[in-house]
CSV table of C-alpha atoms in Angstrom, one decimal:
chain,number,residue,atom,x,y,z
A,1,MET,CA,63.0,167.6,175.4
A,2,LYS,CA,64.1,164.0,175.0
A,3,LEU,CA,67.4,162.9,173.2
A,4,GLY,CA,67.8,159.8,171.2
A,5,VAL,CA,70.6,158.0,169.3
A,6,ASN,CA,70.6,156.6,165.8
A,7,VAL,CA,72.4,153.2,166.0
A,8,PRO,CA,74.1,151.8,162.8
A,9,ASN,CA,72.6,148.3,162.3
A,10,PHE,CA,74.7,147.7,159.2
A,11,GLY,CA,78.3,147.7,157.9
A,12,PRO,CA,81.4,145.6,158.2
A,13,GLY,CA,82.0,146.3,161.9
A,14,THR,CA,78.4,145.6,163.0
A,15,ARG,CA,78.0,142.4,165.1
A,16,PRO,CA,75.8,141.4,168.0
A,17,ASP,CA,78.3,142.4,170.6
A,18,VAL,CA,78.7,145.9,168.9
A,19,LEU,CA,74.9,146.4,168.8
A,20,ARG,CA,74.8,145.4,172.5
A,21,GLY,CA,77.5,148.0,173.2
A,22,TRP,CA,75.6,150.7,171.4
A,23,ALA,CA,72.4,149.9,173.4
A,24,GLU,CA,74.2,149.7,176.7
A,25,THR,CA,76.2,152.9,176.0
A,26,ALA,CA,73.1,154.9,175.0
A,27,GLU,CA,71.1,153.7,178.1
A,28,ASP,CA,74.0,154.3,180.5
A,29,LEU,CA,74.6,157.8,179.2
A,30,GLY,CA,70.9,158.6,179.9
A,31,PHE,CA,69.6,158.9,176.4
A,32,ASP,CA,65.9,158.3,176.0
A,33,LEU,CA,65.6,156.5,172.7
A,34,LEU,CA,67.6,154.3,170.3
A,35,MET,CA,66.6,153.8,166.8
A,36,VAL,CA,67.8,151.7,163.8
A,37,SER,CA,67.2,151.8,160.1
A,38,ASP,CA,65.7,149.5,157.6
A,39,HIS,CA,66.7,147.6,154.4
A,40,VAL,CA,65.6,144.1,153.5
A,41,VAL,CA,67.7,143.4,150.4
A,42,VAL,CA,71.3,144.9,150.2
A,43,THR,CA,71.1,145.6,146.5
A,44,PRO,CA,73.9,147.6,144.8
A,45,ASP,CA,72.2,151.0,145.4
A,46,VAL,CA,71.8,150.2,149.1
A,47,ALA,CA,75.3,148.7,149.5
A,48,GLY,CA,76.9,151.9,148.3
A,49,GLN,CA,75.8,153.6,151.5
A,50,TYR,CA,74.7,150.8,153.9
A,51,PRO,CA,76.7,147.7,153.2
A,52,ALA,CA,76.2,144.2,154.5
A,53,PRO,CA,75.7,142.8,157.0
A,54,PHE,CA,72.3,144.6,157.6
A,55,TYR,CA,70.4,143.6,160.7
A,56,GLU,CA,66.7,143.7,160.2
A,57,PRO,CA,65.2,146.4,162.4
A,58,PHE,CA,62.4,144.5,164.2
A,59,THR,CA,64.6,141.5,164.9
A,60,THR,CA,67.3,143.8,166.2
A,61,LEU,CA,65.0,145.9,168.4
A,62,SER,CA,63.3,142.7,169.8
A,63,TRP,CA,66.8,141.5,170.9
A,64,LEU,CA,67.8,144.9,172.3
A,65,ALA,CA,64.5,145.1,174.2
A,66,GLY,CA,65.7,142.2,176.3
A,67,ILE,CA,69.1,143.7,176.9
A,68,THR,CA,67.9,147.2,178.0
A,69,THR,CA,65.4,148.1,180.6
A,70,ARG,CA,64.5,151.8,180.2
A,71,ILE,CA,65.4,153.3,176.9
A,72,GLY,CA,62.8,153.7,174.1
A,73,LEU,CA,63.2,151.7,170.9
A,74,GLY,CA,62.3,152.6,167.3
A,75,THR,CA,62.9,152.8,163.6
A,76,THR,CA,64.4,155.6,161.6
A,77,VAL,CA,62.9,154.8,159.3
A,78,LEU,CA,61.0,151.7,158.4
A,79,ILE,CA,60.3,151.5,154.7
A,80,VAL,CA,56.5,150.9,154.8
A,81,PRO,CA,55.9,149.4,151.4
A,82,TYR,CA,58.4,146.6,151.9
A,83,ARG,CA,56.1,144.5,154.2
A,84,HIS,CA,52.4,143.6,154.1
A,85,PRO,CA,50.7,146.1,156.4
A,86,LEU,CA,49.2,143.4,158.6
A,87,LEU,CA,52.6,141.9,159.1
A,88,THR,CA,54.0,145.2,160.1
A,89,ALA,CA,51.1,145.8,162.4
A,90,ARG,CA,51.5,142.4,164.1
A,91,ILE,CA,55.3,142.7,164.6
A,92,ALA,CA,55.1,146.2,165.9
A,93,ALA,CA,52.2,145.4,168.3
A,94,ASN,CA,54.1,142.4,169.6
A,95,LEU,CA,57.3,144.4,170.1
A,96,GLN,CA,55.3,147.1,171.9
A,97,GLN,CA,53.9,144.5,174.3
A,98,LEU,CA,57.2,142.6,174.8
A,99,SER,CA,59.2,145.8,175.4
A,100,GLY,CA,56.8,147.3,177.9
A,101,GLY,CA,55.5,150.0,175.6
A,102,ARG,CA,58.8,151.4,174.4
A,103,LEU,CA,58.3,151.4,170.6
A,104,THR,CA,58.2,154.3,168.3
A,105,LEU,CA,57.6,153.6,164.6
A,106,GLY,CA,59.4,156.0,162.3
A,107,VAL,CA,58.4,155.4,158.7
A,108,GLY,CA,59.3,156.5,155.2
A,109,VAL,CA,58.5,155.7,151.6
A,110,GLY,CA,62.0,154.5,150.6
A,111,TRP,CA,64.4,155.4,147.8
A,112,ALA,CA,66.3,152.3,146.6
A,113,ARG,CA,64.8,151.5,143.3
A,114,GLN,CA,66.7,148.2,142.9
A,115,GLU,CA,65.6,147.0,146.3
A,116,PHE,CA,62.0,147.7,145.4
A,117,GLU,CA,62.5,145.6,142.2
A,118,ALA,CA,64.1,142.8,144.2
A,119,LEU,CA,61.0,142.7,146.5
A,120,GLY,CA,58.5,143.0,143.7
A,121,VAL,CA,57.1,146.2,145.0
A,122,PRO,CA,56.3,148.9,142.4
A,123,TYR,CA,58.7,151.8,143.0
A,124,GLU,CA,56.4,154.4,141.3
A,125,ARG,CA,53.5,153.6,143.8
A,126,ARG,CA,55.6,153.8,147.0
A,127,GLY,CA,54.0,156.9,148.2
A,128,ALA,CA,50.4,155.7,147.7
A,129,LEU,CA,51.3,152.3,149.1
A,130,THR,CA,52.8,154.0,152.2
A,131,ASP,CA,49.5,155.9,152.8
A,132,GLU,CA,47.4,152.8,152.3
A,133,HIS,CA,49.6,150.7,154.5
A,134,LEU,CA,49.6,153.2,157.3
A,135,ARG,CA,45.8,153.4,157.3
A,136,ALA,CA,45.6,149.6,157.4
A,137,ILE,CA,48.1,149.4,160.3
A,138,ARG,CA,46.2,151.9,162.3
A,139,ARG,CA,42.9,150.0,161.7
A,140,ALA,CA,44.6,146.7,162.9
A,141,TRP,CA,45.9,148.4,166.0
A,142,ARG,CA,42.4,149.4,167.0
A,143,ASP,CA,41.6,145.7,167.5
A,144,GLU,CA,42.2,145.6,171.2
A,145,GLU,CA,41.4,141.9,171.6
A,146,ASP,CA,43.9,140.7,169.0
A,147,TYR,CA,46.7,143.2,168.3
A,148,ARG,CA,46.5,145.0,171.7
A,149,ALA,CA,49.0,147.6,170.4
A,150,GLY,CA,48.0,150.4,172.7
A,151,HIS,CA,49.3,153.7,171.3
A,152,ILE,CA,52.4,153.3,169.2
A,153,PRO,CA,53.7,156.7,167.9
A,154,ILE,CA,54.2,157.0,164.2
A,155,TRP,CA,56.8,159.5,163.0
A,156,ILE,CA,56.7,160.4,159.3
A,157,GLY,CA,60.1,160.9,157.6
A,158,GLY,CA,60.7,163.0,154.5
A,159,GLY,CA,60.8,166.6,153.6
A,160,SER,CA,58.7,166.8,150.4
A,161,ASP,CA,55.2,168.3,150.4
A,162,ALA,CA,53.8,164.8,150.1
A,163,ALA,CA,55.7,163.8,153.2
A,164,LEU,CA,54.5,166.8,155.1
A,165,ARG,CA,50.9,166.1,154.1
A,166,ARG,CA,51.3,162.5,155.2
A,167,ALA,CA,52.7,163.7,158.6
A,168,VAL,CA,49.6,165.9,159.1
A,169,LEU,CA,47.1,163.2,158.1
A,170,LEU,CA,48.7,160.0,159.3
A,171,GLY,CA,51.5,160.8,161.7
A,172,ASP,CA,52.0,161.6,165.4
A,173,ALA,CA,55.1,163.6,164.5
A,174,TRP,CA,57.1,164.8,161.5
A,175,HIS,CA,60.6,163.3,161.5
A,176,PRO,CA,63.0,165.2,159.1
A,177,LEU,CA,66.5,163.8,158.7
A,178,ARG,CA,69.9,165.6,158.7
A,179,PHE,CA,69.2,169.1,157.5
A,180,THR,CA,70.4,172.7,157.6
A,181,LEU,CA,68.6,175.1,159.9
A,182,PRO,CA,67.5,177.4,157.0
A,183,TRP,CA,65.9,174.4,155.2
A,184,LEU,CA,64.1,173.5,158.4
A,185,ASP,CA,62.7,177.0,158.9
A,186,GLU,CA,61.2,176.9,155.4
A,187,ARG,CA,59.8,173.4,155.8
A,188,MET,CA,58.3,174.2,159.2
A,189,ASP,CA,56.5,177.1,157.7
A,190,ARG,CA,55.3,174.9,154.9
A,191,LEU,CA,54.2,172.2,157.3
A,192,ALA,CA,52.1,174.8,159.2
A,193,ALA,CA,50.5,176.0,155.9
A,194,ILE,CA,49.7,172.4,154.8
A,195,ALA,CA,48.1,171.6,158.1
A,196,ALA,CA,46.0,174.8,158.0
A,197,GLY,CA,44.9,174.0,154.5
A,198,LEU,CA,43.7,170.6,155.6
A,199,GLY,CA,42.0,172.0,158.7
A,200,ARG,CA,44.2,169.9,160.9
A,201,PRO,CA,46.7,170.7,163.7
A,202,ALA,CA,50.4,170.4,162.8
A,203,PRO,CA,51.9,167.2,164.1
A,204,ALA,CA,54.6,167.1,166.7
A,205,PHE,CA,58.2,167.6,165.6
A,206,ALA,CA,60.9,164.9,166.2
A,207,PRO,CA,63.9,165.5,164.0
A,208,ARG,CA,67.0,163.4,163.4
A,209,ILE,CA,70.2,165.5,163.2
A,210,LEU,CA,73.8,164.8,162.4
A,211,LEU,CA,76.3,164.6,165.3
A,212,ARG,CA,79.7,165.7,164.2
A,213,LEU,CA,81.8,167.4,166.8
A,214,THR,CA,84.7,169.7,165.8
A,215,ASP,CA,87.3,171.6,167.7
A,216,THR,CA,86.6,174.8,165.9
A,217,PRO,CA,83.2,176.3,164.9
A,218,VAL,CA,81.7,175.3,161.6
A,219,LYS,CA,80.4,178.3,159.7
A,220,GLY,CA,78.2,179.0,156.7
A,221,ALA,CA,74.7,178.4,155.6
A,222,GLU,CA,75.4,174.8,154.6
A,223,ARG,CA,76.3,173.8,158.2
A,224,ARG,CA,73.9,171.1,159.2
A,225,ALA,CA,72.3,171.0,162.6
A,226,GLY,CA,74.4,169.0,165.0
A,227,GLU,CA,77.7,169.8,163.2
A,228,GLY,CA,80.4,171.9,165.0
A,229,THR,CA,81.6,172.5,168.5
A,230,VAL,CA,79.8,171.3,171.5
A,231,GLY,CA,78.5,174.8,172.1
A,232,GLN,CA,77.1,174.9,168.5
A,233,VAL,CA,75.4,171.5,169.1
A,234,LEU,CA,73.9,172.7,172.3
A,235,ASP,CA,72.7,175.8,170.6
A,236,ASP,CA,71.1,173.7,167.9
A,237,LEU,CA,69.3,171.6,170.4
A,238,GLU,CA,68.0,174.6,172.2
A,239,ARG,CA,66.8,176.1,168.9
A,240,LEU,CA,65.0,172.8,168.1
A,241,ARG,CA,63.4,172.8,171.5
A,242,LEU,CA,62.1,176.3,171.0
A,243,LEU,CA,60.7,175.2,167.6
A,244,GLY,CA,58.7,172.6,169.5
A,245,ALA,CA,60.8,169.4,169.2
A,246,GLU,CA,59.7,166.9,171.6
A,247,THR,CA,62.5,164.5,170.8
A,248,VAL,CA,65.8,165.0,168.9
A,249,LEU,CA,67.6,162.0,167.5
A,250,LEU,CA,71.4,162.3,167.3
A,251,ASP,CA,73.0,160.5,164.3
A,252,PRO,CA,76.8,160.1,164.7
A,253,PHE,CA,77.2,158.1,161.4
A,254,ARG,CA,79.0,160.3,158.9
A,255,GLY,CA,78.7,158.1,155.9
A,256,ASP,CA,81.8,156.0,155.8
A,257,PRO,CA,81.0,152.3,156.5
A,258,ASP,CA,84.4,151.8,158.0
A,259,GLU,CA,83.2,153.9,161.0
A,260,THR,CA,81.3,150.8,162.1
A,261,ASN,CA,84.6,149.2,162.9
A,262,HIS,CA,85.3,151.9,165.4
A,263,PRO,CA,82.1,152.7,167.3
A,264,GLU,CA,84.0,154.0,170.3
A,265,ALA,CA,84.6,157.3,168.4
A,266,ALA,CA,80.8,157.8,168.2
A,267,TRP,CA,80.3,156.8,171.8
A,268,ARG,CA,82.8,159.4,172.9
A,269,MET,CA,80.9,162.1,171.0
A,270,LEU,CA,77.6,161.0,172.6
A,271,ALA,CA,79.3,161.1,176.0
A,272,THR,CA,80.6,164.6,175.4
A,273,VAL,CA,77.1,165.9,174.4
A,274,ALA,CA,75.4,164.1,177.3
A,275,ALA,CA,77.9,165.6,179.8
A,276,ALA,CA,77.7,169.1,178.4
A,277,ARG,CA,73.9,169.0,178.4
A,278,THR,CA,73.8,167.9,182.0
A,279,ARG,CA,76.1,170.8,182.9
A,280,THR,CA,73.9,173.2,181.1
A,281,GLU,CA,70.7,171.9,182.7
A,282,HIS,CA,72.2,171.5,186.2
A,283,PRO,CA,75.1,174.0,186.6
């Protein structure tokens, strides 16, 4: 099972040198993938959680592709309706070529109503637009003379029935974000049922989980995967592997934008998990 890192590409402490530090740290620690998120307009509803500056994901990943050599690159998640599908298809295909085939496109429908309004995209149609755009992107990628995309994995974010159906029909993997394990068990059963109802195999499973290390165990049904002692986190990773996870993305951002001023704290957590996992796999 591969391990990745969600890199904050927003907030008061985010600068080119900090983004470089994230990429170099993740690659040096042996992680397999780094991913960034997506907003185009930092409207008030976005700024409350992800304040400016916000580095556009494709631009950021293109730059990081030149800094790194091995680690995979991706989005968690690109808001599909924000861009014309042929523009998304072109940028993603070019990034795939320029990075040596390292791109994974995690996608979602979006949630920031004010941002949709600023971009002139109908919020109420975001689900239908996402489906239409993904089909158009895949059609464009089949043009081997022009786009030359090869195979770019598409991970479908979201936990609703509509998202699960989208993952079955249009995705290479289902990409749920920051959840409790009881919720995941229920949704995995639901994903299997939806796939069976559509006569399709269930997609691969590539979750993004919180990373919050504590000195003492975190207990209770509301504990999210990735939250607790190093032992709890390793147990969560093993449980996700047994559920079929091919990649797990660790997300050390806990919700306070001031964290971006002190990335070293997150880097220490990532180093702790990487070292503990190595000891477990190679005692």
